[in-house]
Amino acid sequence: KQEVTQIPAALSVPEGENLVLNCSFTDSAIYNLQWFRQDPGKGLTSLLLIQSSQREQTSGRLNASLDKSSGRSTLYIAASQPGDSATYLCAVTPGGNNRLAFGKGNQVVVIP
Amino acid sequence: GAVVSQHPSRVICKSGTSVKIECRSLDFQATTMFWYRQFPKQSLMLMATSNEGSKATYEQGVEKDKFLINHASLTLSTLTVASAHPEDSSFYICSASDGGSYNEQFFGPGTRLTVL
C-alpha cells in the first residue's frame, strides 16, 4: 500500500524567505505526483502535476522536483508572501490506477 | 477550464436525516468521479470511485449502504449519507477526471456536513 509522508507537518517563516516542503512515498511505481494547496475549510487547488517521466515542473514562484527512484518530491516556493499561508498537500497516483494517495500536508504560515 | 462544483457547501442536519451532496463537472465530461472525506487536520481519505453508468467501487471500511453514490451522467455524481449520525460529520470533497492522458483529478470546493 502506498504511504505518503510530508515533512515538516507545520512551519512558520518570515515573509520573503524561500519555502521548502518535502514529500516522500514508499512505492516508486507511480504514474504522476501532484501538489495541491488547501485553504482552511476549502477544497483543493492544483498547483503542479509532475508526470513520472519528468523531473520537475515550474509555475511562477513554485518549483516542484521529483526523484522517483528515491521516492521523493520537493516543493519550493520562492520569496514567500503572507498569501502563501495554507496547507500544501502532496498526492501520488499509483501506476495502474487513478486513485490518489495523499500525505497529511505541510501547514505553512508566512509571517508579515 | 476543468471546474468542479459541489452543492451544498455547508449543511447542518439532525441525527437520522439523510443528506444528499451533488458534485458537478461544469466544463468537461467526467468519466470518473471520486468522493473523499477529510477530518480536521487530517488528509483526504478516498471513500469511493464511481464511473458513469456503473456501480461505485468502495474503499475498504466504507459502508456502501450508508454512503450511496450515484453517477447518473457524465457531469453529475451524488453522494447520499443515509441516516446521518454525529460521527458522519466531516468535510466531503469530490473530484472528477476526464480520463485524459495525465489522469489528473479536478477537485470541488467541498461540503461541510455537521450532524447534530
CSV table of C-alpha atoms in Angstrom, one decimal:
chain,number,residue,atom,x,y,z
A,1,LYS,CA,0.0,0.0,0.0
A,2,GLN,CA,1.3,3.4,-1.0
A,3,GLU,CA,2.2,5.6,2.0
A,4,VAL,CA,2.9,9.3,1.5
A,5,THR,CA,4.7,11.3,4.2
A,6,GLN,CA,5.1,15.1,4.4
A,7,ILE,CA,7.7,16.8,6.5
A,8,PRO,CA,7.5,19.1,8.3
A,9,ALA,CA,3.9,18.9,9.4
A,10,ALA,CA,3.9,22.6,10.1
A,11,LEU,CA,6.2,25.5,9.7
A,12,SER,CA,6.3,29.3,10.0
A,13,VAL,CA,8.7,31.5,8.0
A,14,PRO,CA,9.1,35.3,7.8
A,15,GLU,CA,7.9,36.9,4.6
A,16,GLY,CA,10.5,36.8,1.8
A,17,GLU,CA,12.1,33.6,2.8
A,18,ASN,CA,12.1,30.6,0.5
A,19,LEU,CA,9.9,27.7,1.5
A,20,VAL,CA,11.0,24.1,1.1
A,21,LEU,CA,8.4,21.4,1.6
A,22,ASN,CA,9.2,17.7,1.4
A,23,CYS,CA,7.1,14.7,0.3
A,24,SER,CA,8.2,11.1,0.3
A,25,PHE,CA,6.3,8.0,-0.9
A,26,THR,CA,7.0,4.3,-0.3
A,27,ASP,CA,6.3,2.8,-3.7
A,28,SER,CA,8.2,4.3,-6.6
A,29,ALA,CA,5.9,2.8,-9.2
A,30,ILE,CA,3.8,6.0,-9.6
A,31,TYR,CA,2.0,7.4,-12.6
A,32,ASN,CA,2.3,11.1,-11.5
A,33,LEU,CA,2.6,13.3,-8.5
A,34,GLN,CA,0.6,16.4,-7.7
A,35,TRP,CA,1.0,19.3,-5.3
A,36,PHE,CA,-2.2,21.0,-4.0
A,37,ARG,CA,-2.9,24.0,-1.9
A,38,GLN,CA,-5.8,23.9,0.6
A,39,ASP,CA,-7.0,26.9,2.5
A,40,PRO,CA,-9.0,26.4,5.8
A,41,GLY,CA,-12.4,25.0,5.1
A,42,LYS,CA,-11.9,25.0,1.4
A,43,GLY,CA,-11.3,22.5,-1.4
A,44,LEU,CA,-8.1,21.7,-3.2
A,45,THR,CA,-6.3,23.9,-5.7
A,46,SER,CA,-4.0,22.0,-8.0
A,47,LEU,CA,-0.5,23.7,-8.1
A,48,LEU,CA,1.7,21.4,-10.1
A,49,LEU,CA,1.5,18.0,-11.7
A,50,ILE,CA,4.7,16.0,-12.5
A,51,GLN,CA,4.5,13.0,-14.7
A,52,SER,CA,6.6,10.0,-13.7
A,53,SER,CA,8.9,10.7,-16.7
A,54,GLN,CA,9.6,14.3,-15.6
A,55,ARG,CA,12.0,15.6,-13.0
A,56,GLU,CA,10.4,18.9,-12.3
A,57,GLN,CA,7.7,21.4,-13.1
A,58,THR,CA,7.7,25.2,-12.6
A,59,SER,CA,4.9,27.7,-12.3
A,60,GLY,CA,5.8,31.2,-11.3
A,61,ARG,CA,7.4,31.2,-7.9
A,62,LEU,CA,6.7,27.5,-7.5
A,63,ASN,CA,9.0,24.7,-8.5
A,64,ALA,CA,8.4,21.0,-7.8
A,65,SER,CA,11.0,18.3,-8.3
A,66,LEU,CA,10.5,14.6,-8.5
A,67,ASP,CA,13.1,11.8,-7.8
A,68,LYS,CA,11.0,8.7,-8.4
A,69,SER,CA,13.8,6.2,-7.6
A,70,SER,CA,14.2,7.6,-4.1
A,71,GLY,CA,10.5,8.3,-3.6
A,72,ARG,CA,10.8,12.0,-3.0
A,73,SER,CA,9.4,15.2,-4.2
A,74,THR,CA,10.2,18.8,-3.0
A,75,LEU,CA,8.1,21.9,-3.5
A,76,TYR,CA,10.0,25.1,-3.5
A,77,ILE,CA,8.2,28.4,-3.1
A,78,ALA,CA,10.4,31.4,-3.7
A,79,ALA,CA,10.1,34.7,-1.9
A,80,SER,CA,7.2,33.7,0.3
A,81,GLN,CA,4.3,36.0,0.9
A,82,PRO,CA,1.6,36.1,3.6
A,83,GLY,CA,-0.9,34.9,0.9
A,84,ASP,CA,1.1,31.7,0.6
A,85,SER,CA,-0.1,30.7,4.1
A,86,ALA,CA,-2.1,27.5,3.6
A,87,THR,CA,-1.8,23.7,3.8
A,88,TYR,CA,0.1,22.1,1.0
A,89,LEU,CA,-0.8,18.5,0.1
A,90,CYS,CA,1.2,16.1,-1.9
A,91,ALA,CA,-0.5,13.2,-3.7
A,92,VAL,CA,0.7,10.4,-5.9
A,93,THR,CA,-1.2,8.4,-8.5
A,94,PRO,CA,-0.1,4.8,-8.3
A,95,GLY,CA,0.8,3.1,-11.5
A,96,GLY,CA,-2.1,1.1,-12.9
A,97,ASN,CA,-5.0,3.0,-11.4
A,98,ASN,CA,-6.0,6.6,-10.8
A,99,ARG,CA,-6.7,6.5,-7.1
A,100,LEU,CA,-4.7,9.3,-5.4
A,101,ALA,CA,-2.8,8.7,-2.2
A,102,PHE,CA,-2.4,11.8,-0.1
A,103,GLY,CA,0.0,12.9,2.5
A,104,LYS,CA,-1.2,14.7,5.6
A,105,GLY,CA,0.1,18.1,4.4
A,106,ASN,CA,2.5,20.8,5.3
A,107,GLN,CA,0.8,23.6,7.2
A,108,VAL,CA,2.6,26.9,6.3
A,109,VAL,CA,2.3,30.3,8.0
A,110,VAL,CA,4.2,33.2,6.4
A,111,ILE,CA,4.7,35.9,8.9
A,112,PRO,CA,4.5,39.5,7.5
B,1,GLY,CA,-11.4,25.2,-17.6
B,2,ALA,CA,-11.8,22.0,-15.5
B,3,VAL,CA,-14.2,23.4,-12.9
B,4,VAL,CA,-15.9,21.2,-10.4
B,5,SER,CA,-18.7,22.4,-8.2
B,6,GLN,CA,-20.4,21.0,-5.1
B,7,HIS,CA,-23.7,21.7,-3.6
B,8,PRO,CA,-24.4,22.4,-0.8
B,9,SER,CA,-21.3,24.0,0.5
B,10,ARG,CA,-22.5,23.5,4.1
B,11,VAL,CA,-25.3,21.5,5.7
B,12,ILE,CA,-26.4,21.1,9.3
B,13,CYS,CA,-28.9,18.4,10.0
B,14,LYS,CA,-30.4,16.3,12.8
B,15,SER,CA,-29.3,12.8,13.5
B,16,GLY,CA,-31.2,10.3,11.4
B,17,THR,CA,-31.6,12.6,8.5
B,18,SER,CA,-30.4,11.6,5.0
B,19,VAL,CA,-28.3,14.2,3.3
B,20,LYS,CA,-27.5,14.4,-0.5
B,21,ILE,CA,-24.4,16.1,-1.8
B,22,GLU,CA,-24.1,16.9,-5.5
B,23,CYS,CA,-20.8,17.1,-7.5
B,24,ARG,CA,-20.8,18.5,-11.0
B,25,SER,CA,-18.2,18.9,-13.7
B,26,LEU,CA,-19.1,22.2,-15.3
B,27,ASP,CA,-17.0,22.3,-18.4
B,28,PHE,CA,-15.9,18.8,-19.1
B,29,GLN,CA,-17.2,15.3,-19.1
B,30,ALA,CA,-16.1,13.3,-16.1
B,31,THR,CA,-15.8,9.6,-16.9
B,32,THR,CA,-14.7,9.0,-13.3
B,33,MET,CA,-15.6,10.8,-10.1
B,34,PHE,CA,-14.2,10.3,-6.7
B,35,TRP,CA,-15.5,11.0,-3.2
B,36,TYR,CA,-13.2,11.8,-0.3
B,37,ARG,CA,-13.8,12.7,3.4
B,38,GLN,CA,-11.4,14.8,5.5
B,39,PHE,CA,-11.4,15.1,9.3
B,40,PRO,CA,-9.8,18.1,10.9
B,41,LYS,CA,-6.0,18.3,10.4
B,42,GLN,CA,-6.1,15.0,8.6
B,43,SER,CA,-5.5,14.2,4.9
B,44,LEU,CA,-8.1,13.2,2.4
B,45,MET,CA,-9.3,9.7,2.6
B,46,LEU,CA,-10.8,8.1,-0.6
B,47,MET,CA,-14.2,6.7,0.1
B,48,ALA,CA,-15.3,5.5,-3.4
B,49,THR,CA,-14.7,5.7,-7.1
B,50,SER,CA,-17.6,6.0,-9.5
B,51,ASN,CA,-17.8,5.6,-13.2
B,52,GLU,CA,-20.7,6.9,-15.2
B,53,GLY,CA,-23.4,4.3,-15.6
B,54,SER,CA,-21.9,1.7,-13.3
B,55,LYS,CA,-21.8,0.9,-9.6
B,56,ALA,CA,-19.3,2.7,-7.4
B,57,THR,CA,-16.3,0.9,-6.1
B,58,TYR,CA,-16.0,1.5,-2.3
B,59,GLU,CA,-12.8,1.5,-0.3
B,60,GLN,CA,-12.3,-0.9,2.5
B,61,GLY,CA,-14.2,0.1,5.6
B,62,VAL,CA,-16.7,2.3,3.8
B,63,GLU,CA,-20.3,1.2,4.1
B,64,LYS,CA,-21.9,1.2,0.7
B,65,ASP,CA,-25.4,1.2,2.3
B,66,LYS,CA,-24.5,4.2,4.4
B,67,PHE,CA,-22.8,6.2,1.6
B,68,LEU,CA,-24.9,5.9,-1.5
B,69,ILE,CA,-23.2,7.0,-4.7
B,70,ASN,CA,-24.9,7.6,-8.0
B,71,HIS,CA,-23.1,8.7,-11.1
B,72,ALA,CA,-26.0,9.1,-13.5
B,73,SER,CA,-24.4,11.3,-16.1
B,74,LEU,CA,-21.0,12.4,-17.3
B,75,THR,CA,-21.3,15.7,-15.4
B,76,LEU,CA,-23.1,14.7,-12.2
B,77,SER,CA,-22.4,12.4,-9.2
B,78,THR,CA,-24.3,12.4,-6.0
B,79,LEU,CA,-23.3,11.2,-2.5
B,80,THR,CA,-26.2,10.4,-0.1
B,81,VAL,CA,-25.4,10.0,3.5
B,82,ALA,CA,-28.2,7.7,4.8
B,83,SER,CA,-29.5,8.2,8.3
B,84,ALA,CA,-26.6,10.5,9.2
B,85,HIS,CA,-25.1,10.4,12.8
B,86,PRO,CA,-22.8,12.8,14.5
B,87,GLU,CA,-19.8,10.6,13.7
B,88,ASP,CA,-20.5,11.3,10.0
B,89,SER,CA,-19.8,15.0,10.5
B,90,SER,CA,-16.9,15.7,8.2
B,91,PHE,CA,-15.7,17.6,5.2
B,92,TYR,CA,-16.7,15.8,2.0
B,93,ILE,CA,-14.8,16.6,-1.2
B,94,CYS,CA,-15.4,15.2,-4.7
B,95,SER,CA,-13.1,15.2,-7.7
B,96,ALA,CA,-13.5,14.4,-11.3
B,97,SER,CA,-11.4,13.1,-14.1
B,98,ASP,CA,-11.9,13.2,-17.8
B,99,GLY,CA,-9.7,10.2,-18.2
B,100,GLY,CA,-7.1,12.1,-20.1
B,101,SER,CA,-3.5,11.1,-20.5
B,102,TYR,CA,-2.4,12.9,-17.4
B,103,ASN,CA,-5.1,11.2,-15.2
B,104,GLU,CA,-5.5,14.5,-13.5
B,105,GLN,CA,-8.3,14.9,-10.9
B,106,PHE,CA,-10.0,18.3,-10.5
B,107,PHE,CA,-11.5,19.0,-7.1
B,108,GLY,CA,-14.7,20.5,-5.9
B,109,PRO,CA,-14.8,23.1,-3.1
B,110,GLY,CA,-16.0,20.6,-0.5
B,111,THR,CA,-19.2,20.3,1.6
B,112,ARG,CA,-19.1,20.7,5.4
B,113,LEU,CA,-21.6,18.3,7.0
B,114,THR,CA,-22.5,18.8,10.6
B,115,VAL,CA,-24.9,16.2,12.2
B,116,LEU,CA,-26.4,17.3,15.5
